[in-house]
Amino acid sequence: MAVGSHTGAGTGIPELAGVPLLGSLFDLKSDSLGTYLRAQQRHGDLVRITAGPPGLRAELYCVFSPEGAQQVLGTEAANFRKDNSFYQEVRESFGNGLLTSQDEDYLRQRRLVQPLFTKRRVDGYAGAVAAETELTLRAWRETGVVDVSDEMTRLALRAVTRILFGTDGDAAAGVVDRCFPVITEYVLRRGYSPANLPRSWPTPGNKRAAAALEELYGVCDRIVAERLGDGSGNGNSNSNSNGSDLLSLLAGAKSADDAEFDAVELREQVLVFLLAGHETTATSLAFALHLLARHPEQQTRAREEISRVLGDRTPQAADLDRLPYLTRVLKEAMRLYPAAPVIGRQAVADARVGGHTIPAGADVIVAPWVTHRHPLHWPDPDRFDPDRFTPEAEAARPRYAWFPFGGGPRACIGQHFSMLESVIALAMILRAYEFEAVDADVPVSTGITLRATGPARCRLRSLAG
């Protein structure tokens, strides 16, 4: 939450009531997602929320309608930039990769990376996803109860490190698992604070974060150096890569004007892919499993489709189109639990949204968490119903009524990879085990991505034999 230098008084935009002097500060700290929902329910699709004491007050302009989200992310994206303090903290820790870069930096990076995320290229990773899922299933053989949030985080992390680093992925996964929680907590604390001490000051928090960043950068830089060792981007005799992992392809990428990534830029892209490539998919998988565990009828229907389409064979990329109900399950899970529940921007110039003017310099958010529950587009919005995503139902809704991957020119480049990984893993898991929820509800909060703040346990029953 960045500190606004202007005031929205007089704009006619309704403000969510808070407490004197501090506004909605405590509500946002204790339950930001619930606060945004209440704002929409009480005041509609454009709401101003203030938080913090005078002089350090943050002012958020919250856009909740699909049409407003389309303006911010799509049709008027150039006027809404990643210039707020949160993105600056992400840049400071994870670098200036695709997630955080802007303008010419972003366009150059996108041109280099885009050819590596074509459907054909991404489909080639199906085997790696299936192999990692099989390892997870084997580990569950003697297990009666699993926490699907923890387990899917581990599975998604192993899959993305294997795809990024090849056989170097095992070493990288351990470092990421250890360091990411420290770094993301640090980014969140600073990104949502009205004032921060310099990172260079030797406070306990700064020192912990610096140590985690040093370890994370170290493993990435070592593997990057191996890939660049022979000057071709295809690795050298000391590398564990055969040239087909994503890092080797990034190292060898060239644009039409012969632009390429240097070692630091490669590390920054790797860190973004690690961040976005495992936490988002893990969220989708975990909540899809937990929702099915709470809804046995839909679980049975998904399993029957999997059995009919796959039988006993390993799923492949081509099977995604043959598993429409399973895909609808995932889409509904991403509606209810979008991995990026809130997306922030900063307005460059005054913007007319929903009949009101958002002033230049304003911190603006769009919130899939809220828009995905908008009563005009989602009847009985908290009910789990995969059939909301039949082709006919999807065609009848506005484009941005559902946008778990963002939208516009900054839409997630890895959305096909996320769907491929999720469908393959979910098909293999549901074929092997029946799930029953132990925890009826899973509390969540928003960090860099949505995260479970309590257990998401399920009881397993093996379907083998």
Coordinates of C-alpha atoms in Angstrom, one line a residue:
M1 CA 0.0 0.0 0.0
A2 CA 1.8 3.1 -1.1
V3 CA 1.4 6.5 0.6
G4 CA -0.7 8.8 -1.6
S5 CA 0.3 12.4 -2.0
H6 CA -3.1 13.6 -3.1
T7 CA -6.6 13.4 -1.6
G8 CA -9.7 11.9 -3.2
A9 CA -12.0 14.2 -1.4
G10 CA -14.5 15.8 -3.8
T11 CA -14.2 13.2 -6.5
G12 CA -17.7 11.8 -5.6
I13 CA -16.2 8.3 -5.2
P14 CA -17.7 6.7 -2.1
E15 CA -15.3 6.0 0.8
L16 CA -15.4 2.9 3.0
A17 CA -16.0 4.1 6.6
G18 CA -13.1 3.4 9.0
V19 CA -12.1 4.6 12.4
P20 CA -11.1 8.2 13.2
L21 CA -7.5 9.1 12.2
L22 CA -6.5 5.6 11.0
G23 CA -9.3 4.9 8.6
S24 CA -9.4 1.2 7.5
L25 CA -5.9 0.4 8.6
F26 CA -6.7 -2.3 11.1
D27 CA -9.4 -3.9 8.8
L28 CA -6.9 -4.1 5.9
K29 CA -4.2 -5.6 8.2
S30 CA -6.5 -8.2 9.7
D31 CA -8.6 -9.2 6.7
S32 CA -7.8 -7.2 3.5
L33 CA -9.8 -9.6 1.2
G34 CA -12.9 -9.3 3.5
T35 CA -12.5 -5.6 3.6
Y36 CA -12.5 -5.3 -0.2
L37 CA -15.6 -7.5 -0.4
R38 CA -17.4 -5.3 2.1
A39 CA -16.4 -2.2 0.2
Q40 CA -18.0 -3.6 -3.0
Q41 CA -21.1 -4.8 -1.2
R42 CA -21.7 -1.5 0.6
H43 CA -20.7 1.0 -2.0
G44 CA -20.5 -0.6 -5.5
D45 CA -17.8 -1.0 -8.1
L46 CA -15.6 2.0 -7.4
V47 CA -14.6 2.6 -3.7
R48 CA -12.0 4.7 -2.0
I49 CA -10.3 3.2 1.1
T50 CA -7.9 5.2 3.3
A51 CA -5.6 3.7 5.9
G52 CA -3.0 5.2 8.3
P53 CA -2.5 8.4 10.2
P54 CA -2.5 11.8 8.7
G55 CA 0.8 12.4 6.9
L56 CA 1.4 8.7 6.3
R57 CA -2.0 7.9 4.9
A58 CA -2.5 5.5 2.1
E59 CA -5.4 6.0 -0.3
L60 CA -6.6 3.2 -2.5
Y61 CA -9.0 3.4 -5.4
C62 CA -10.6 0.0 -5.7
V63 CA -12.1 -1.0 -9.0
F64 CA -14.4 -4.0 -8.8
S65 CA -16.4 -4.3 -12.0
P66 CA -15.2 -6.4 -15.0
E67 CA -15.4 -3.3 -17.2
G68 CA -13.2 -1.3 -14.8
A69 CA -10.7 -4.1 -14.6
Q70 CA -10.6 -4.2 -18.3
Q71 CA -9.8 -0.5 -18.4
V72 CA -7.0 -0.8 -15.8
L73 CA -5.3 -3.9 -17.2
G74 CA -6.4 -3.8 -20.8
T75 CA -7.6 -0.9 -22.9
E76 CA -6.0 1.8 -20.8
A77 CA -3.0 -0.2 -19.4
A78 CA -0.5 2.4 -20.4
N79 CA -2.1 4.8 -17.9
F80 CA -1.8 2.3 -15.0
R81 CA 1.8 1.4 -14.2
K82 CA 3.6 -0.8 -11.7
D83 CA 5.0 2.2 -10.0
N84 CA 3.7 1.7 -6.4
S85 CA 5.9 0.9 -3.4
F86 CA 4.9 -2.8 -3.4
Y87 CA 6.3 -3.5 -6.8
Q88 CA 9.4 -1.5 -5.9
E89 CA 10.0 -3.9 -3.0
V90 CA 9.5 -6.9 -5.3
R91 CA 12.0 -5.4 -7.7
E92 CA 14.5 -4.9 -4.9
S93 CA 14.4 -8.5 -3.9
F94 CA 13.5 -10.5 -7.1
G95 CA 15.0 -8.2 -9.7
N96 CA 13.7 -6.5 -12.8
G97 CA 12.2 -9.5 -14.6
L98 CA 9.0 -9.9 -16.5
L99 CA 6.8 -9.4 -13.4
T100 CA 8.2 -6.0 -12.5
S101 CA 9.9 -4.5 -15.6
Q102 CA 8.2 -1.7 -17.6
D103 CA 8.5 0.2 -20.9
E104 CA 11.4 -0.8 -23.2
D105 CA 12.9 -3.2 -20.6
Y106 CA 9.6 -5.1 -20.5
L107 CA 9.1 -5.2 -24.2
R108 CA 12.6 -6.4 -24.8
Q109 CA 12.3 -9.2 -22.2
R110 CA 8.9 -10.2 -23.6
R111 CA 10.3 -10.5 -27.1
L112 CA 13.1 -12.8 -25.8
V113 CA 10.9 -14.9 -23.6
Q114 CA 7.7 -15.3 -25.7
P115 CA 9.1 -17.9 -28.1
L116 CA 9.8 -20.2 -25.1
F117 CA 6.2 -20.1 -24.0
T118 CA 4.4 -21.1 -27.2
K119 CA 1.9 -23.9 -26.8
R120 CA 4.1 -26.4 -28.6
R121 CA 7.1 -25.6 -26.4
V122 CA 5.1 -25.7 -23.1
D123 CA 3.4 -29.0 -24.1
G124 CA 6.9 -30.5 -24.1
Y125 CA 7.0 -30.1 -20.3
A126 CA 4.1 -32.5 -19.7
G127 CA 6.4 -35.5 -19.1
A128 CA 8.3 -33.6 -16.4
V129 CA 5.1 -32.7 -14.7
A130 CA 3.8 -36.3 -14.8
A131 CA 7.1 -37.6 -13.4
E132 CA 7.0 -35.2 -10.5
T133 CA 3.4 -36.0 -9.8
E134 CA 4.2 -39.7 -9.7
L135 CA 6.9 -39.1 -7.1
T136 CA 4.3 -37.3 -5.0
L137 CA 1.8 -40.2 -5.3
R138 CA 4.4 -42.7 -4.2
A139 CA 5.2 -40.7 -1.2
W140 CA 1.6 -40.8 -0.1
R141 CA 1.3 -44.6 -0.1
E142 CA 1.8 -44.9 3.7
T143 CA 0.0 -41.7 4.4
G144 CA -3.6 -41.4 5.7
V145 CA -3.9 -37.6 5.9
V146 CA -2.1 -34.9 3.9
D147 CA -2.2 -31.1 3.9
V148 CA -2.9 -30.4 0.3
S149 CA -1.6 -26.8 0.5
D150 CA 1.8 -28.0 1.7
E151 CA 1.9 -31.0 -0.7
M152 CA 0.9 -29.0 -3.8
T153 CA 3.5 -26.3 -3.0
R154 CA 6.2 -29.0 -2.9
L155 CA 5.0 -30.6 -6.1
A156 CA 4.8 -27.4 -8.0
L157 CA 8.2 -26.3 -6.7
R158 CA 9.8 -29.5 -7.8
A159 CA 8.1 -29.4 -11.2
V160 CA 9.2 -25.8 -11.9
T161 CA 12.8 -26.3 -10.7
R162 CA 13.1 -29.4 -12.9
I163 CA 11.8 -27.6 -15.9
L164 CA 13.9 -24.5 -15.3
F165 CA 17.2 -26.2 -14.2
G166 CA 17.1 -29.8 -15.4
T167 CA 18.9 -32.1 -13.1
D168 CA 20.2 -29.1 -11.1
G169 CA 16.6 -28.6 -10.0
D170 CA 16.9 -30.7 -6.8
A171 CA 19.6 -28.5 -5.3
A172 CA 17.7 -25.3 -6.3
A173 CA 14.4 -26.6 -4.9
G174 CA 15.8 -26.9 -1.4
V175 CA 17.2 -23.4 -1.5
V176 CA 14.0 -21.9 -2.8
D177 CA 11.9 -23.8 -0.2
R178 CA 14.1 -22.4 2.5
C179 CA 14.6 -18.9 1.3
F180 CA 11.4 -17.8 -0.4
P181 CA 9.3 -17.6 2.8
V182 CA 11.8 -15.3 4.4
I183 CA 12.1 -13.1 1.4
T184 CA 8.4 -12.9 0.6
E185 CA 7.5 -12.0 4.2
Y186 CA 10.1 -9.2 4.1
V187 CA 8.8 -7.9 0.8
L188 CA 5.2 -7.8 2.1
R189 CA 6.1 -6.1 5.4
R190 CA 8.0 -3.4 3.6
G191 CA 5.6 -3.1 0.6
Y192 CA 2.6 -2.4 2.8
S193 CA 4.4 -0.2 5.3
P194 CA 4.0 3.6 5.1
A195 CA 7.7 4.1 6.0
N196 CA 10.7 1.8 6.0
L197 CA 14.3 1.8 7.3
P198 CA 17.0 1.5 4.6
R199 CA 17.7 -2.1 3.7
S200 CA 21.4 -1.5 4.4
W201 CA 20.8 -0.9 8.1
P202 CA 21.8 -4.0 10.2
T203 CA 18.4 -4.7 11.8
P204 CA 17.5 -8.4 12.5
G205 CA 14.9 -8.4 9.7
N206 CA 17.3 -6.8 7.1
K207 CA 20.0 -9.3 8.1
R208 CA 17.7 -12.3 7.7
A209 CA 16.4 -11.2 4.3
A210 CA 20.0 -10.4 3.1
A211 CA 21.2 -13.8 4.1
A212 CA 18.3 -15.5 2.3
L213 CA 18.8 -13.4 -0.8
E214 CA 22.5 -14.2 -0.8
E215 CA 21.8 -17.9 -0.7
L216 CA 19.1 -17.7 -3.3
Y217 CA 21.2 -15.6 -5.7
G218 CA 24.2 -17.8 -5.1
V219 CA 22.5 -21.0 -6.4
C220 CA 20.9 -19.2 -9.3
D221 CA 24.2 -17.5 -10.3
R222 CA 26.1 -20.8 -10.1
I223 CA 23.7 -22.6 -12.4
V224 CA 23.5 -19.6 -14.8
A225 CA 27.3 -19.4 -15.0
E226 CA 27.4 -23.1 -16.0
R227 CA 24.9 -22.5 -18.8
L228 CA 26.9 -19.6 -20.1
G229 CA 30.2 -21.3 -19.6
D230 CA 30.9 -22.1 -23.2
G231 CA 29.6 -18.8 -24.5
S232 CA 26.7 -20.4 -26.4
G233 CA 24.1 -20.6 -23.7
N234 CA 24.0 -24.4 -24.0
G235 CA 26.1 -25.2 -21.0
N236 CA 29.5 -26.7 -20.7
S237 CA 31.2 -29.9 -19.4
N238 CA 30.5 -29.0 -15.8
S239 CA 26.7 -28.4 -16.4
N240 CA 24.0 -30.9 -15.5
S241 CA 21.9 -29.6 -18.4
N242 CA 21.3 -31.3 -21.8
G243 CA 20.3 -28.0 -23.2
S244 CA 16.6 -28.6 -23.1
D245 CA 15.8 -27.0 -19.7
L246 CA 14.2 -23.6 -19.7
L247 CA 17.3 -21.8 -18.4
S248 CA 19.4 -23.1 -21.2
L249 CA 16.8 -21.9 -23.7
L250 CA 16.7 -18.5 -22.0
A251 CA 20.5 -18.3 -22.1
G252 CA 20.4 -19.0 -25.8
A253 CA 17.5 -16.8 -26.7
K254 CA 18.0 -14.0 -29.2
S255 CA 15.6 -11.5 -30.6
A256 CA 15.5 -10.3 -34.2
D257 CA 17.9 -7.5 -33.4
D258 CA 20.3 -9.9 -31.7
A259 CA 19.4 -8.8 -28.2
E260 CA 20.0 -11.4 -25.5
F261 CA 20.1 -11.8 -21.7
D262 CA 23.2 -11.2 -19.6
A263 CA 23.9 -13.2 -16.5
V264 CA 22.2 -10.8 -14.1
E265 CA 19.1 -10.7 -16.3
L266 CA 19.0 -14.4 -16.5
R267 CA 19.0 -14.7 -12.8
E268 CA 16.2 -12.1 -12.6
Q269 CA 14.0 -14.0 -15.1
V270 CA 14.7 -17.3 -13.2
L271 CA 13.6 -15.7 -9.9
V272 CA 10.4 -14.4 -11.4
F273 CA 9.6 -17.8 -12.9
L274 CA 10.3 -19.5 -9.6
L275 CA 8.0 -17.1 -7.8
A276 CA 5.2 -17.0 -10.3
G277 CA 5.6 -20.6 -11.5
H278 CA 5.2 -22.5 -8.3
E279 CA 3.1 -20.5 -5.9
T280 CA 0.3 -19.7 -8.3
T281 CA 0.0 -23.3 -9.6
A282 CA 0.2 -24.7 -6.1
T283 CA -2.7 -22.5 -5.0
S284 CA -4.9 -23.6 -7.9
L285 CA -4.1 -27.3 -7.3
A286 CA -4.5 -27.2 -3.5
F287 CA -7.9 -25.5 -3.6
A288 CA -9.2 -27.6 -6.4
L289 CA -8.4 -30.7 -4.4
H290 CA -9.8 -29.3 -1.2
L291 CA -13.0 -28.2 -2.9
L292 CA -13.5 -31.6 -4.5
A293 CA -12.8 -33.2 -1.1
R294 CA -15.8 -31.2 0.2
H295 CA -18.0 -32.0 -2.8
P296 CA -18.0 -35.7 -3.4
E297 CA -20.5 -35.6 -6.3
Q298 CA -18.2 -33.3 -8.3
Q299 CA -15.2 -35.4 -7.3
T300 CA -16.8 -38.5 -8.6
R301 CA -17.8 -36.8 -11.9
A302 CA -14.2 -35.6 -12.4
R303 CA -12.8 -39.1 -11.7
E304 CA -15.2 -40.7 -14.1
E305 CA -14.1 -38.4 -16.9
I306 CA -10.4 -39.1 -16.1
S307 CA -11.0 -42.9 -16.1
R308 CA -13.0 -42.7 -19.4
V309 CA -10.3 -40.5 -21.2
L310 CA -7.1 -41.8 -19.7
G311 CA -7.6 -45.3 -18.5
D312 CA -4.3 -46.3 -16.9
R313 CA -2.0 -44.3 -19.2
T314 CA 0.0 -41.3 -18.3
P315 CA -1.7 -38.0 -19.3
Q316 CA -0.2 -36.0 -22.1
A317 CA -0.6 -32.4 -23.2
A318 CA -3.1 -33.4 -25.9
D319 CA -5.4 -34.7 -23.1
L320 CA -6.2 -31.2 -21.9
D321 CA -8.9 -30.7 -24.5
R322 CA -10.3 -34.2 -23.7
L323 CA -10.8 -33.4 -20.0
P324 CA -13.3 -30.5 -20.2
Y325 CA -15.0 -31.1 -16.8
L326 CA -11.6 -31.4 -15.0
T327 CA -10.6 -28.1 -16.6
R328 CA -13.9 -26.5 -15.4
V329 CA -13.1 -27.7 -11.9
L330 CA -9.8 -25.9 -12.0
K331 CA -11.3 -22.7 -13.4
E332 CA -13.9 -22.7 -10.7
A333 CA -11.2 -23.2 -8.1
M334 CA -9.3 -20.3 -9.6
R335 CA -12.5 -18.2 -9.5
L336 CA -13.0 -18.8 -5.7
Y337 CA -9.3 -18.8 -4.9
P338 CA -7.4 -16.7 -7.5
A339 CA -3.7 -16.9 -6.9
A340 CA -3.3 -13.2 -7.5
P341 CA -6.4 -12.0 -5.5
V342 CA -5.4 -8.3 -5.7
I343 CA -3.5 -6.5 -8.4
G344 CA -2.1 -3.0 -7.9
R345 CA -1.3 -0.2 -10.3
Q346 CA -0.6 3.6 -10.1
A347 CA -2.5 6.0 -12.3
V348 CA -0.3 8.2 -14.5
A349 CA -3.0 10.7 -15.5
D350 CA -6.6 11.3 -14.5
A351 CA -8.8 8.4 -15.6
R352 CA -12.6 8.2 -15.9
V353 CA -13.7 4.9 -14.5
G354 CA -17.4 4.0 -13.7
G355 CA -18.5 7.6 -14.2
H356 CA -15.9 9.0 -11.8
T357 CA -12.4 10.4 -12.1
I358 CA -9.5 8.6 -10.5
P359 CA -6.8 11.3 -10.0
A360 CA -3.3 11.2 -11.4
G361 CA -0.9 9.5 -9.0
A362 CA -3.6 7.5 -7.3
D363 CA -2.9 3.9 -6.1
V364 CA -5.4 1.7 -7.9
I365 CA -6.3 -1.9 -7.3
V366 CA -8.4 -4.4 -9.2
A367 CA -9.4 -7.4 -7.2
P368 CA -10.1 -10.8 -8.8
W369 CA -11.1 -11.9 -5.3
V370 CA -14.0 -9.5 -5.4
T371 CA -14.8 -9.4 -9.2
H372 CA -14.9 -13.3 -9.2
R373 CA -17.8 -13.0 -6.7
H374 CA -19.6 -10.1 -8.3
P375 CA -23.3 -10.9 -7.8
L376 CA -24.3 -9.6 -11.3
H377 CA -22.1 -12.2 -13.0
W378 CA -21.9 -15.0 -10.4
P379 CA -25.2 -16.1 -8.8
D380 CA -24.7 -17.6 -5.4
P381 CA -21.1 -16.7 -5.7
D382 CA -19.6 -18.7 -2.8
R383 CA -21.1 -22.0 -4.1
F384 CA -18.6 -24.4 -5.9
D385 CA -20.1 -25.1 -9.3
P386 CA -17.7 -26.1 -12.2
D387 CA -20.5 -25.9 -14.7
R388 CA -20.2 -22.1 -14.5
F389 CA -17.5 -22.7 -17.0
T390 CA -19.3 -24.4 -19.8
P391 CA -18.6 -22.7 -23.2
E392 CA -22.1 -21.2 -23.2
A393 CA -21.8 -19.8 -19.7
E394 CA -18.4 -18.3 -20.4
A395 CA -19.5 -16.7 -23.6
A396 CA -22.4 -15.0 -21.7
R397 CA -20.1 -13.2 -19.2
P398 CA -17.9 -10.1 -19.7
R399 CA -14.3 -10.9 -20.5
Y400 CA -12.9 -9.7 -17.2
A401 CA -15.5 -11.3 -15.0
W402 CA -12.8 -14.0 -14.5
F403 CA -9.2 -13.0 -14.8
P404 CA -7.0 -15.2 -12.6
F405 CA -4.0 -14.6 -14.9
G406 CA -4.4 -10.8 -15.1
G407 CA -5.1 -9.4 -18.6
G408 CA -4.1 -7.0 -21.3
P409 CA -0.5 -6.6 -22.4
R410 CA 0.8 -7.7 -18.9
A411 CA -1.2 -11.0 -18.8
C412 CA 0.7 -13.9 -17.4
I413 CA 3.0 -15.4 -20.0
G414 CA 2.8 -18.8 -18.2
Q415 CA -0.9 -19.3 -18.1
H416 CA -0.9 -22.3 -20.5
F417 CA 1.9 -23.8 -18.5
S418 CA -0.1 -23.4 -15.3
M419 CA -3.2 -25.1 -16.9
L420 CA -1.1 -27.9 -18.4
E421 CA 0.6 -28.6 -15.1
S422 CA -2.6 -28.4 -13.1
V423 CA -4.7 -30.6 -15.3
I424 CA -2.0 -33.3 -15.6
A425 CA -1.3 -33.4 -11.9
L426 CA -4.9 -33.3 -10.9
A427 CA -5.9 -36.1 -13.2
M428 CA -3.1 -38.4 -11.9
I429 CA -3.9 -37.5 -8.2
L430 CA -7.7 -38.1 -8.5
R431 CA -7.1 -41.4 -10.4
A432 CA -4.9 -42.7 -7.5
Y433 CA -6.8 -41.4 -4.5
E434 CA -10.2 -40.4 -3.2
F435 CA -10.2 -37.3 -1.0
E436 CA -12.3 -36.4 2.0
A437 CA -11.9 -33.0 3.7
V438 CA -10.7 -33.0 7.3
D439 CA -10.7 -29.2 7.6
A440 CA -14.1 -27.8 6.4
D441 CA -12.8 -24.3 5.7
V442 CA -9.3 -23.0 5.0
P443 CA -8.4 -19.5 6.1
V444 CA -6.5 -17.4 3.5
S445 CA -4.7 -14.1 3.3
T446 CA -3.1 -12.3 0.5
G447 CA 0.7 -12.0 0.2
I448 CA 2.5 -11.8 -3.1
T449 CA 0.1 -14.6 -3.9
L450 CA -2.9 -16.0 -2.1
R451 CA -1.9 -18.4 0.7
A452 CA -3.5 -20.6 3.1
T453 CA -3.0 -19.5 6.7
G454 CA -4.4 -22.6 8.3
P455 CA -4.4 -26.4 7.5
A456 CA -6.0 -27.8 4.4
R457 CA -6.0 -31.4 5.4
C458 CA -7.6 -34.2 3.5
R459 CA -8.0 -37.9 4.3
L460 CA -6.8 -40.2 1.5
R461 CA -8.2 -43.5 0.3
S462 CA -6.1 -45.3 -2.2
L463 CA -7.9 -46.4 -5.4
A464 CA -5.1 -48.7 -6.5
G465 CA -6.1 -52.3 -7.3

